XYZ file of C-alpha atoms in Angstrom:
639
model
C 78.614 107.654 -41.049
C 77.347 109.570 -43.856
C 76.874 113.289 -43.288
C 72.977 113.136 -44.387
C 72.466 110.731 -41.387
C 74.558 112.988 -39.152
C 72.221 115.935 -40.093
C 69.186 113.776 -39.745
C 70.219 113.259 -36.366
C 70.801 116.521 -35.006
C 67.937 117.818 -36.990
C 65.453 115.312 -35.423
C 64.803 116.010 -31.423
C 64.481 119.892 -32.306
C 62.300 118.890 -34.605
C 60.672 116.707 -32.466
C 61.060 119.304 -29.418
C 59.430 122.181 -31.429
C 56.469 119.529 -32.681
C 55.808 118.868 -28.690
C 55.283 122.380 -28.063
C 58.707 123.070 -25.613
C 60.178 126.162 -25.280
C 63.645 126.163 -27.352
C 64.611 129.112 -24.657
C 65.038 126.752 -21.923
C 67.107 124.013 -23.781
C 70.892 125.243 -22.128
C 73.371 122.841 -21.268
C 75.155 122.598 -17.973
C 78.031 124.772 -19.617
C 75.664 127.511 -21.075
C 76.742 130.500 -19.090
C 74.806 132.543 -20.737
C 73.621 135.122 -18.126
C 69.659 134.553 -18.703
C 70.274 130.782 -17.831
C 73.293 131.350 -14.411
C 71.293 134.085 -12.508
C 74.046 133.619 -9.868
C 77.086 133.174 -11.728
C 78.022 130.547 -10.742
C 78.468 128.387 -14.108
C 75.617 125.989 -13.526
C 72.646 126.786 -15.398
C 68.730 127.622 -13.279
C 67.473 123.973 -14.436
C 70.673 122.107 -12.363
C 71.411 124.845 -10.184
C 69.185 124.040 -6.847
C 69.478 127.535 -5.952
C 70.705 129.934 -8.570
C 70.560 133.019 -6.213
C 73.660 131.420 -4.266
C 76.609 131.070 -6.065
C 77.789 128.719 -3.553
C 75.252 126.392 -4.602
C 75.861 124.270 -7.360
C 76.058 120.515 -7.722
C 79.781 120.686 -7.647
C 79.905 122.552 -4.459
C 81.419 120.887 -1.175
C 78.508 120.551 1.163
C 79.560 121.852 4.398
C 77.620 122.527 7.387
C 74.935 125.187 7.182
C 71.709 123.481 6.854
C 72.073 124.385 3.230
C 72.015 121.424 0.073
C 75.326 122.627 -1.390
C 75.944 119.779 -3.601
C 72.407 119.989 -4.902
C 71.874 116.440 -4.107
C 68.460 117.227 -1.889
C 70.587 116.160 1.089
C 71.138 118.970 3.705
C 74.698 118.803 5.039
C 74.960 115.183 4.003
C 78.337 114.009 5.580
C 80.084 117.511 7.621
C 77.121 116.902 10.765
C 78.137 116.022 14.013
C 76.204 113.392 16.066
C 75.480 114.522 19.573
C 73.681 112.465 22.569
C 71.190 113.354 24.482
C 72.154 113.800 28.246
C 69.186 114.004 30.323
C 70.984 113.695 33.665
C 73.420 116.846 32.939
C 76.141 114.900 33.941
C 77.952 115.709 30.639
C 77.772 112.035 29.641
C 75.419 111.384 26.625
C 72.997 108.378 25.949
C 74.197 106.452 23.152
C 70.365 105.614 22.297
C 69.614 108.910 21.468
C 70.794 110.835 18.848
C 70.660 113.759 16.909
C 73.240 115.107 13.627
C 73.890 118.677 13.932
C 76.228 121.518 13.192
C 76.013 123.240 16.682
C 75.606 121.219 19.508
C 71.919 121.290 20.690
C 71.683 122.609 23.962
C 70.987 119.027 26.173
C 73.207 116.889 24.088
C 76.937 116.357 24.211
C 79.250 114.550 22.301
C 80.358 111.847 24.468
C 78.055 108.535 24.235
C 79.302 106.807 27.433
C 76.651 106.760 29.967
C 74.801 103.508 31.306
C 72.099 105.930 33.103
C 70.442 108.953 31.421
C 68.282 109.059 34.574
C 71.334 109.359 36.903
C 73.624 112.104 37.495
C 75.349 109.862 39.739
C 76.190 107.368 37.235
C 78.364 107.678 34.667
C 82.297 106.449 33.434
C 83.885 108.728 35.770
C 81.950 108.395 38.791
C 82.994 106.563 42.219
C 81.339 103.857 42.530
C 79.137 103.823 45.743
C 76.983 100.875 48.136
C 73.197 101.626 46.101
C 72.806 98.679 44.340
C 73.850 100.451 40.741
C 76.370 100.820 38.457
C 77.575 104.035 39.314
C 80.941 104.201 37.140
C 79.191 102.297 34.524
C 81.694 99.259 33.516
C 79.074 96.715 34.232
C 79.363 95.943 37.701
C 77.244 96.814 40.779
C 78.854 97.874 43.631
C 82.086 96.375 42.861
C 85.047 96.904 45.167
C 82.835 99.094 47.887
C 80.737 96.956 49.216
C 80.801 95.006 52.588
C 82.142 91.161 53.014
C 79.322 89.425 55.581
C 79.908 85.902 56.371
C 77.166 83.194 56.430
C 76.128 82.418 60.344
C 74.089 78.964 59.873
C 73.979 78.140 63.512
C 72.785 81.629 64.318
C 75.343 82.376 67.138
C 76.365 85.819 65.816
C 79.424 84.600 64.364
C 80.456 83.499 60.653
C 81.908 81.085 58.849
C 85.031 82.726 57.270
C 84.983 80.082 54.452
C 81.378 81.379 53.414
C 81.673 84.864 52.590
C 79.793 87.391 50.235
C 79.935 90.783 49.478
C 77.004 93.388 49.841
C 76.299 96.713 51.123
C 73.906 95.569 53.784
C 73.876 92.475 55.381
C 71.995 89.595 53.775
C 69.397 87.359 55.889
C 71.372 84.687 57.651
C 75.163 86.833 57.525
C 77.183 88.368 59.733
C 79.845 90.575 59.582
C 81.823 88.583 62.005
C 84.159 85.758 60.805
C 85.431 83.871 63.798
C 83.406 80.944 64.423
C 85.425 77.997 64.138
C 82.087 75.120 63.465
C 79.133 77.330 62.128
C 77.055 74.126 62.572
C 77.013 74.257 66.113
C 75.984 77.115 68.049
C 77.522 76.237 71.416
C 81.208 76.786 69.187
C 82.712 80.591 69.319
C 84.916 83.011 70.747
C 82.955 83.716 73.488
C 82.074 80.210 74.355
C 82.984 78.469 77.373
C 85.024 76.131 77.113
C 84.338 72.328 78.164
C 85.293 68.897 79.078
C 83.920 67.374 75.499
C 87.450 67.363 73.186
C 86.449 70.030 71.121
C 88.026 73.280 70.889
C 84.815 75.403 72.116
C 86.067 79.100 72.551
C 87.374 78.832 68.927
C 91.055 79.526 70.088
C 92.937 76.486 68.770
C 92.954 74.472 71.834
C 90.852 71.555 73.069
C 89.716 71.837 76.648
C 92.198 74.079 78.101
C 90.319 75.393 80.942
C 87.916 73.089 81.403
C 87.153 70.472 84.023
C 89.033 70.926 87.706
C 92.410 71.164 89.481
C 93.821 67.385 88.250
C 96.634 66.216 88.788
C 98.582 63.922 85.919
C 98.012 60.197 86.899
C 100.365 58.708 84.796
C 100.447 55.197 86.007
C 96.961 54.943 86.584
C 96.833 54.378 90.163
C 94.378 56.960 91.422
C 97.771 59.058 92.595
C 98.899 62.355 91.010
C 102.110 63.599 90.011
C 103.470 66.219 92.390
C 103.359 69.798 90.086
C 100.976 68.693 87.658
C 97.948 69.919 89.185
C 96.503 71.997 86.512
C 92.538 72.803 85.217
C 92.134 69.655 83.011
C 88.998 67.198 82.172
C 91.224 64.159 82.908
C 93.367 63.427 86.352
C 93.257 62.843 89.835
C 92.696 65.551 92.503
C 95.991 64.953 94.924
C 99.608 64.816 94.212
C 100.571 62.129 96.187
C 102.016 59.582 93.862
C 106.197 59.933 94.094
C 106.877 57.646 91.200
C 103.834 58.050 88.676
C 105.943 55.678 86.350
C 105.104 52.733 89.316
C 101.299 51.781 90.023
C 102.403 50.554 93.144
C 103.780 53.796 94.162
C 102.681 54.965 97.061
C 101.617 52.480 98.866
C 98.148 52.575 100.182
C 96.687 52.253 103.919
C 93.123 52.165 105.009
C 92.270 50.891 108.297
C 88.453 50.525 107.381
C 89.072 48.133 103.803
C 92.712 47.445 104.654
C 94.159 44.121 105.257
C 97.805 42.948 107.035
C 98.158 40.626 103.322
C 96.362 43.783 101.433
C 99.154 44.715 98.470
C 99.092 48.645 99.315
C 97.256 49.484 96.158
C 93.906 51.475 96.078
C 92.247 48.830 95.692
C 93.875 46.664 97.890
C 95.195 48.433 100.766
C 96.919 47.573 104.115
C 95.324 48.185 107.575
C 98.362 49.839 109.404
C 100.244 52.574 108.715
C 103.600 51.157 110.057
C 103.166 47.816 107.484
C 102.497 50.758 104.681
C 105.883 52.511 105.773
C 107.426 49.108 105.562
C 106.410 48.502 102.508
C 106.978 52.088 100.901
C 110.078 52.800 98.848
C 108.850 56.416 98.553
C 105.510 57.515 100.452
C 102.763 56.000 102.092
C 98.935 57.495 101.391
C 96.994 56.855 104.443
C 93.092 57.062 104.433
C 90.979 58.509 107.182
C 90.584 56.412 110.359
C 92.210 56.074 114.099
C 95.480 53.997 113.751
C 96.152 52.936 116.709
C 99.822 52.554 116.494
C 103.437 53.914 117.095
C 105.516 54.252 114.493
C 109.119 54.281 113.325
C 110.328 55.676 109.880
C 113.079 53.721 110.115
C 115.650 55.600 108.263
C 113.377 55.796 105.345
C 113.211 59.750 103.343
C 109.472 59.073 102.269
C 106.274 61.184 102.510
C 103.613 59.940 104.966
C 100.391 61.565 104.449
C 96.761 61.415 105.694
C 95.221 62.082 102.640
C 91.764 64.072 104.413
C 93.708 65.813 106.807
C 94.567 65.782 110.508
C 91.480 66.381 111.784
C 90.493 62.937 110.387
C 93.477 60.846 109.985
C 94.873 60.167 113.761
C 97.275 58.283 115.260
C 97.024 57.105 118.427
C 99.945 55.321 120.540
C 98.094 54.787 123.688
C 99.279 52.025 125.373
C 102.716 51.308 122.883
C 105.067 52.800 125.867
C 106.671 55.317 123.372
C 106.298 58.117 121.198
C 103.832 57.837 118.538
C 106.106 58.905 116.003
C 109.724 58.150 116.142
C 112.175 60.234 113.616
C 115.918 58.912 114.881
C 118.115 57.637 112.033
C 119.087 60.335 109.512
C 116.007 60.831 107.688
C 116.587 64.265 105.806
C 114.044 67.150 104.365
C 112.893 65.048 101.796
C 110.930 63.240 104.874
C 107.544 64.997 104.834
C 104.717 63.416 107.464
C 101.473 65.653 106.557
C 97.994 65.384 107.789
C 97.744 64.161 110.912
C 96.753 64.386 114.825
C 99.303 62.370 116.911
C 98.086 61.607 120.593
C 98.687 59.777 123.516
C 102.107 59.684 122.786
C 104.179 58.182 126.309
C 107.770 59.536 125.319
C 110.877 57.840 123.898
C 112.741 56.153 127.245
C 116.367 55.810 127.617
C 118.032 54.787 130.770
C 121.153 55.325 132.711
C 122.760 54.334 135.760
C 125.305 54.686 138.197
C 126.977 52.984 140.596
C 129.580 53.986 143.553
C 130.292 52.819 146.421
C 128.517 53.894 149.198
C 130.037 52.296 152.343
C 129.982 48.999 154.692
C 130.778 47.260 151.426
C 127.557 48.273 149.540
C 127.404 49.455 146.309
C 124.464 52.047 145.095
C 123.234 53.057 141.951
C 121.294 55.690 141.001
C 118.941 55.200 137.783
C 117.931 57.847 135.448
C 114.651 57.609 133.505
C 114.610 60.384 130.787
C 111.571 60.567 128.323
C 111.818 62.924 125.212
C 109.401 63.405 122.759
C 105.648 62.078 123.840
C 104.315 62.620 120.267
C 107.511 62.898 117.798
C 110.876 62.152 118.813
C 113.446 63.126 117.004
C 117.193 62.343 116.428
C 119.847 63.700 114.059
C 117.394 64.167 111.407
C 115.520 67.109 109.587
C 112.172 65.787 108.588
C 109.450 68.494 107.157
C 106.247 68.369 108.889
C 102.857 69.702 107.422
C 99.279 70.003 108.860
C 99.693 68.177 111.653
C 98.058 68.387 115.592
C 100.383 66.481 118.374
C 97.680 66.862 121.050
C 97.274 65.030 124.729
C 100.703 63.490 125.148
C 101.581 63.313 128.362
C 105.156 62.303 129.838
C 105.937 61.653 133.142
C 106.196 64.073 136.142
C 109.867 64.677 137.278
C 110.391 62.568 140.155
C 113.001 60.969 142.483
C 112.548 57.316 144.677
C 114.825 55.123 146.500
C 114.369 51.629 147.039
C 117.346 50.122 149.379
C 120.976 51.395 147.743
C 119.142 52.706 144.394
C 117.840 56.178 143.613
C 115.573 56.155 140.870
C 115.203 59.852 139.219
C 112.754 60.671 136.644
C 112.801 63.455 133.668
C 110.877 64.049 130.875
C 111.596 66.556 127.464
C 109.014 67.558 124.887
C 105.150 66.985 125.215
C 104.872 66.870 122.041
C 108.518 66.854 120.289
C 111.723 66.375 121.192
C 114.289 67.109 119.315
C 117.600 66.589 119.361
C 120.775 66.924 117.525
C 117.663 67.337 114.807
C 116.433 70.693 112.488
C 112.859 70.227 111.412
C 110.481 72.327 109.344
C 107.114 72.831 110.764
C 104.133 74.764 108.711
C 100.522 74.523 110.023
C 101.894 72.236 113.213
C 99.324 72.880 116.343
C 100.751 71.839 120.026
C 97.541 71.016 122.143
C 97.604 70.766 125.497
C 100.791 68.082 125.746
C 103.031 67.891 128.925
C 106.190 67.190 129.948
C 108.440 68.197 133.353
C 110.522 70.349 130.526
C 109.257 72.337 127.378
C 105.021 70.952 127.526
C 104.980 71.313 124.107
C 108.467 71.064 122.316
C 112.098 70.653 123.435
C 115.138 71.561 121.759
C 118.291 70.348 122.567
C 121.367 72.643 121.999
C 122.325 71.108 118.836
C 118.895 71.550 117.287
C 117.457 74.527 114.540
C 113.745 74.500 113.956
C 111.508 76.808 112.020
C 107.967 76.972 113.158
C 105.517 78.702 110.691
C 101.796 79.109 110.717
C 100.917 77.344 113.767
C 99.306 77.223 117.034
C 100.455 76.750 120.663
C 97.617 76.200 123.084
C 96.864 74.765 126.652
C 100.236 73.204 127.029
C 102.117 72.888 130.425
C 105.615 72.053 132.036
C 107.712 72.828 135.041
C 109.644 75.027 132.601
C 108.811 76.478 129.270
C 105.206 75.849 129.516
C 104.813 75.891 125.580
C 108.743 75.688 124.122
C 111.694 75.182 125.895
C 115.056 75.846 124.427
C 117.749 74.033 126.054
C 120.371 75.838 123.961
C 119.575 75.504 119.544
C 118.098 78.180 117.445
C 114.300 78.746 116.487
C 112.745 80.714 114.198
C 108.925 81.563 115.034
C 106.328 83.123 112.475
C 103.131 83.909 112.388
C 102.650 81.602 115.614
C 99.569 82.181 117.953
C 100.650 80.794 121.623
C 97.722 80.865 124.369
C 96.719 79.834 128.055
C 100.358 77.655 128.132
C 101.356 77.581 131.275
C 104.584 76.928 133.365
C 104.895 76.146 137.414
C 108.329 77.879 137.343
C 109.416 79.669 134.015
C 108.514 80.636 130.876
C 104.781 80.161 130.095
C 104.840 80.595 126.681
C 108.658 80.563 125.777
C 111.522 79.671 127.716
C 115.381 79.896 126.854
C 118.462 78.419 127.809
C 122.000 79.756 126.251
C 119.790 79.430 123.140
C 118.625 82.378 120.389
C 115.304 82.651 118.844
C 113.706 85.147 116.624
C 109.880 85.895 116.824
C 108.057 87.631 114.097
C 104.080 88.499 113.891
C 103.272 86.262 116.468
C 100.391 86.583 119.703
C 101.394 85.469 122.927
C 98.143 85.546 125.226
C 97.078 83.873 128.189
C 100.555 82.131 128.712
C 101.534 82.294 132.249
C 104.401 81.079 134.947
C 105.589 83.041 138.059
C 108.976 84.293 136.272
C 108.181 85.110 132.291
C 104.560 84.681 131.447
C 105.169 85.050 127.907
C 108.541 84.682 127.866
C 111.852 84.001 129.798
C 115.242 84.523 128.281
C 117.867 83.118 130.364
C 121.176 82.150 130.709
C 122.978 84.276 127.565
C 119.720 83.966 125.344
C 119.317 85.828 122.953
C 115.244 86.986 121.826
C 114.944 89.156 118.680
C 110.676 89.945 118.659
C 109.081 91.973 115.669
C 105.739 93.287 114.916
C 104.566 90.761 117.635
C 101.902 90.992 120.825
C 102.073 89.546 124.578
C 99.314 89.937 126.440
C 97.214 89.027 129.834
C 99.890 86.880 131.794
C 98.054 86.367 134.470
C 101.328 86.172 137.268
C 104.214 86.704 135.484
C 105.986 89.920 134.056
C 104.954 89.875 129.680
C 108.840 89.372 128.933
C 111.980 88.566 131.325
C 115.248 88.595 130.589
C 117.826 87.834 133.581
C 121.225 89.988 133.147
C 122.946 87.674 131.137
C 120.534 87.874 128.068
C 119.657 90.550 125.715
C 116.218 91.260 124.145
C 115.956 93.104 121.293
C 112.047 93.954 120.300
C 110.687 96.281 117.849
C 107.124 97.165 117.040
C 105.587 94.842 119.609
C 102.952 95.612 121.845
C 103.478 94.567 125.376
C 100.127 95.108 127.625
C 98.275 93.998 130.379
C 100.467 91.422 132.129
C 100.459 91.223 135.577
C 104.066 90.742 136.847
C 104.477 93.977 134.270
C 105.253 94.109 130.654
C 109.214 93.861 130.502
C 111.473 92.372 133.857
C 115.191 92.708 133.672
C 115.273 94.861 130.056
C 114.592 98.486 129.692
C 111.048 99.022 128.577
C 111.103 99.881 124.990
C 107.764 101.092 124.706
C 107.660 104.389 122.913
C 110.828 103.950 120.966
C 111.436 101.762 117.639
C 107.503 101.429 117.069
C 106.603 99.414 120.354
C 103.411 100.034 121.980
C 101.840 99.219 125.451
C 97.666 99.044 124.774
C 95.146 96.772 124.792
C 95.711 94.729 121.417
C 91.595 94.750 121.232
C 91.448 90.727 120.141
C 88.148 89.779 118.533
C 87.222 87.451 121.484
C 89.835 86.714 124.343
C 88.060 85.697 127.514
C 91.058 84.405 129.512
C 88.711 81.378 130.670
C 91.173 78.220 129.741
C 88.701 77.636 126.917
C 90.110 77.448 123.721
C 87.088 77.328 121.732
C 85.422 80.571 122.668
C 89.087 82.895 121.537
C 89.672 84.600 118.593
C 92.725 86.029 118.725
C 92.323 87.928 115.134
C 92.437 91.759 115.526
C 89.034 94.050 115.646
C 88.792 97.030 113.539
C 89.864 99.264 116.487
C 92.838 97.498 117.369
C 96.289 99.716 117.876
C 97.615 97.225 116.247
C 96.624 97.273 113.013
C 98.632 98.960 110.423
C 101.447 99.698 113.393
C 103.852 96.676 112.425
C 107.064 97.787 110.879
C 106.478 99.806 107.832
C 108.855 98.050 105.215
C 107.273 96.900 102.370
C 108.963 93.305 103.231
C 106.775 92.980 106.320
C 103.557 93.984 104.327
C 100.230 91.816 105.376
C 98.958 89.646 102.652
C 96.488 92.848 101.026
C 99.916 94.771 100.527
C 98.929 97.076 103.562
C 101.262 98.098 106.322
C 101.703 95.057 109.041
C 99.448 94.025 111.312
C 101.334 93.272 114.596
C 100.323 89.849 116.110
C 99.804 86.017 114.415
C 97.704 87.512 111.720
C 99.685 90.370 110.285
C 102.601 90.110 108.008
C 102.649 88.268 104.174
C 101.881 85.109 105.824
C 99.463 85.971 107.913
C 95.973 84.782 106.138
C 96.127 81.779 107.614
């Protein structure tokens, strides 16, 4: 460029400043230094110096934070602030929606931005989360992981359905906190629900109608018959266990005399009429509906049951007019026999007959005959049966006699009112002898090859010539919980007579039984009597107990009392010693009139009697207090 130009150039704008009237003073550039121009020294002159009294103010200055534009850019400490949040709540969590840039932190802020509620001092990141309905640790849920589970209860029963849950910290309208119920559609369905025959499982315990219903019995075969054992509470079943085969409909056979018939099949619904045609036709037992039989019968060898199905107050048999026992027992039959549930009368005895002949001169020859009955009820031979709830009442043998016609004698015995046994060892529970008769043992006879156990049963109003109630002719028995009154014997033994024979007697009454040697009872003839925790009382001639010298009685905690012929004959009295007592045993009613119906031989509350039986735990009464001496007492005795 040409140097003219150049000048021109330079020349021009002062030229042009001076014509606009500026002050040529004030024209410095940034670099001027020049000390009328950089008041604070600070190489930037007054017109881009934003503050020439500070020297560390200048457009190349680093802003930092005072409030201050260092950088002379009119921004006040542009980029070195700090944003705080306002935090309302003091919690010392800040709300990120408002804000403020400072150097210090302004007293209400902080730095953190985190909180969900400025409003709350309970809510913020930190905080445990509690049931309020908020979001107290402020990561978006409500309530999470503290609240309640409730379950929904639609059929309003109080319990819930544990496949309908929810969560909340009170429970919501129609929940429960409860989760048991097993059908929430049907309020009758819960725990606590009882259950019912309708094959649903109501008590909500996994089972269908366990519980429910009645005692049945499993009636397998469908024959209206139970299987024996099976009796549990159930909806379906029969109430008895009298069906020995429930694999066999026609098992047991069936008798009614009422709908019966002699071509009747033995089934329910087509029964027989007699009892003997069912125990004909009976391979196991016979079922025999209420009614008066009258029959005799003969088991024939046959181990079966034979049961009056109602009881023997309602199922009798009645051999009036058969010439023999009503019942006859005599080939073998073993315990597996059971006869249950009935009254047996009018029973004439099982006959045998024997003779002899000799000569008795002038070329005649005489025989003498013997008539022996045994058994006017049940007769029994060399066989074991079991019999249950059963009353042999009003059998009658004949009167021992003696006749002669020409060369014959014709003598006459009878054994066993009510049983005779012989060469036989029955069990008998709940058995009552009523007034029966025979010349020898009124109500039962043993022979010396026979064992019985009598449990649970009553002796009343029989009579004999000996051994008004039992006779032993030799055997065993075994006597418990037995009540024996107003028997009576013309010679010996009222209530129990013995012959070479032993018998143990535990918790039983004797009372009322009479004869004119042994009332209660008579041991003779190397008998042995072993009594416990028993009572004989109010023979009216006879001495309580006699024992002749060959015998031995043996009797602990017994009371003895009030006979006339005296307590003990022929023993030393024990009373005093080894628990026995001699007072009035204080029965509830005991009038001594013959009449059976007005005597209640249980004890009253001011008996001596009570609580005096032996004191081992084995002879407890049923309550698990100390024995009760008498028929009543004992584990047995709530009969």
């Amino acid at each position: 460029m040409p140097r003219t130009f150049l000048l021109h150039l330079l020349v021009v704008p002062s030229l042009w400043l001076a014509a606009a009237g500026c002050d040529s003073g004030s024209n410095q550039r940034p670099d001027d230094t020049s000390s009328e121009n950089d008041h604070d020294g600070d190489g930037y002159a007054n017109e881009v110096d934003c503050d020439d009294e500070n020297p560390a103010i200048h457009p190349d200055a680093d802003e930092v934070c005072d409030e201050l534009d260092n950088d002379c850019d009119e921004a006040i400490d542009e980029g070195v602030t700090t944003t705080y949040y306002q935090d309302n709540d003091a919690d010392g969590y800040g709300n990120p929606g408002v804000t403020v840039q400072a150097c210090q932190k302004p007293s209400g802020y902080v730095t953190t931005n985190t909180d969900c509620d400025d409003t709350d001092a309970l809510s913020y990141p930190m905080s445990e989360e509690v049931c309020d309905g908020k979001d107290n640790d402020c990561d978006e849920e409500t309530d999470e992981g503290v609240g309640s589970t409730w379950y929904r209860d639609s059929d309003a029963d109080t319990y819930g359905d544990p496949a309908q849950p929810t969560t909340a910290c009170d429970c919501p309208e129609g929940y429960v906190a409860d989760n048991t119920d097993c059908d929430d559609s049907t309020a009758a369905r819960h725990p606590l629900a009882t259950e019912i025959c309708d094959d649903l499982d109501n008590d909500c315990d996994g089972s269908t109608d366990e519980d429910a219903g009645l005692p049945l019995a499993i009636d397998a075969d469908g024959d209206g018959f139970g299987s024996p054992g099976t009796t549990r509470i159930r909806c379906e079943g029969v109430d008895n266990e009298l069906d020995c085969d429930d694999t066999n409909p026609r098992e047991p056979v069936v008798v009614d005399a009422e709908t019966g018939s002699p071509s009747g099949a033995g089934t329910r619904s087509s029964p027989l009429d007699t009892v003997q045609a069912g125990i004909d036709a009976a391979m196991g037992c016979v079922v025999v509906y209420p009614g008066t039989y009258n029959e005799a019968l003969h088991l024939n060898g046959l181990d079966i049951s034979l049961t009056g199905i109602e009881g023997s107050a309602s199922t009798i048999i009645d051999a009036a007019g058969f010439g023999g026992p009503a019942l006859k027992i005599d080939q073998g039959e073993s315990s597996d026999t059971v006869v249950a549930g009935f009254t047996i009368t009018n029973g004439e005895g099982y006959l045998t007959t024997e003779s002899t002949s000799y000569s008795c001169g002038c070329g005649a020859t005489c025989t003498d005959w013997y008539y022996t009955y045994c058994g006017g009820g049940v007769y029994l031979y060399r066989s074991s049966p079991t019999f249950q709830d059963l009353v042999v009442a009003y059998n009658e043998l004949p009167v021992r006699s003696s006749a002669s016609h020409g060369y014959d004698t014709y003598y006459v015995y009878s054994f066993g009112g009510g049983f005779c046994l012989v060469g036989s060892s029955p069990a008998m529970e709940e058995v009552d002898l009523w007034a029966n008769y025979a010349d020898q043992g009124g109500g039962l006879w043993v022979d010396e090859d026979s064992t019985v156990t009598f449990e649970q049963g009553w002796i009343v109003g029989n009579s004999a010539s000996v051994g008004g109630g039992w006779q032993l002719d030799g055997g065993q028995a075994t006597l418990t919980n037995v009540a024996s009154l107003f028997n009576e014997a013309s010679d010996s033994g009222g209530g129990l007579y013995m012959d070479a024979s032993t018998v143990t007697v535990t918790n039983a009454s004797f009372a009322g039984d009479d004869a004119v040697y042994g009332g209660g009872a008579y041991v003779y003839n190397a008998s042995t009597l072993t009594m416990l925790n028993s009572i004989v009382y109010g023979a009216g001639t006879g001495a309580g107990i006699l024992v002749d010298r060959s015998s031995r009685f043996s009797g602990t905690y017994n009371d003895v009392f009030g006979n006339a012929g005296g307590n003990y004959s022929g023993t030393t009295d024990p009373t005093g010693s080894s628990g026995n007592i001699s007072s009035n045993p204080r029965f509830t009613t005991f009038t001594a009139d013959g009449d059976l119906t007005d005597d209640d031989l249980t004890l009253t509350s001011s008996s001596p009697c009570i609580n005096t039986g032996n004191p081992s735990a084995a002879y407890n009464d049923a309550d698990g207090s100390r024995n009760d001496m008498g028929a009543f007492g004992g584990p047995e005795g709530s009969w």
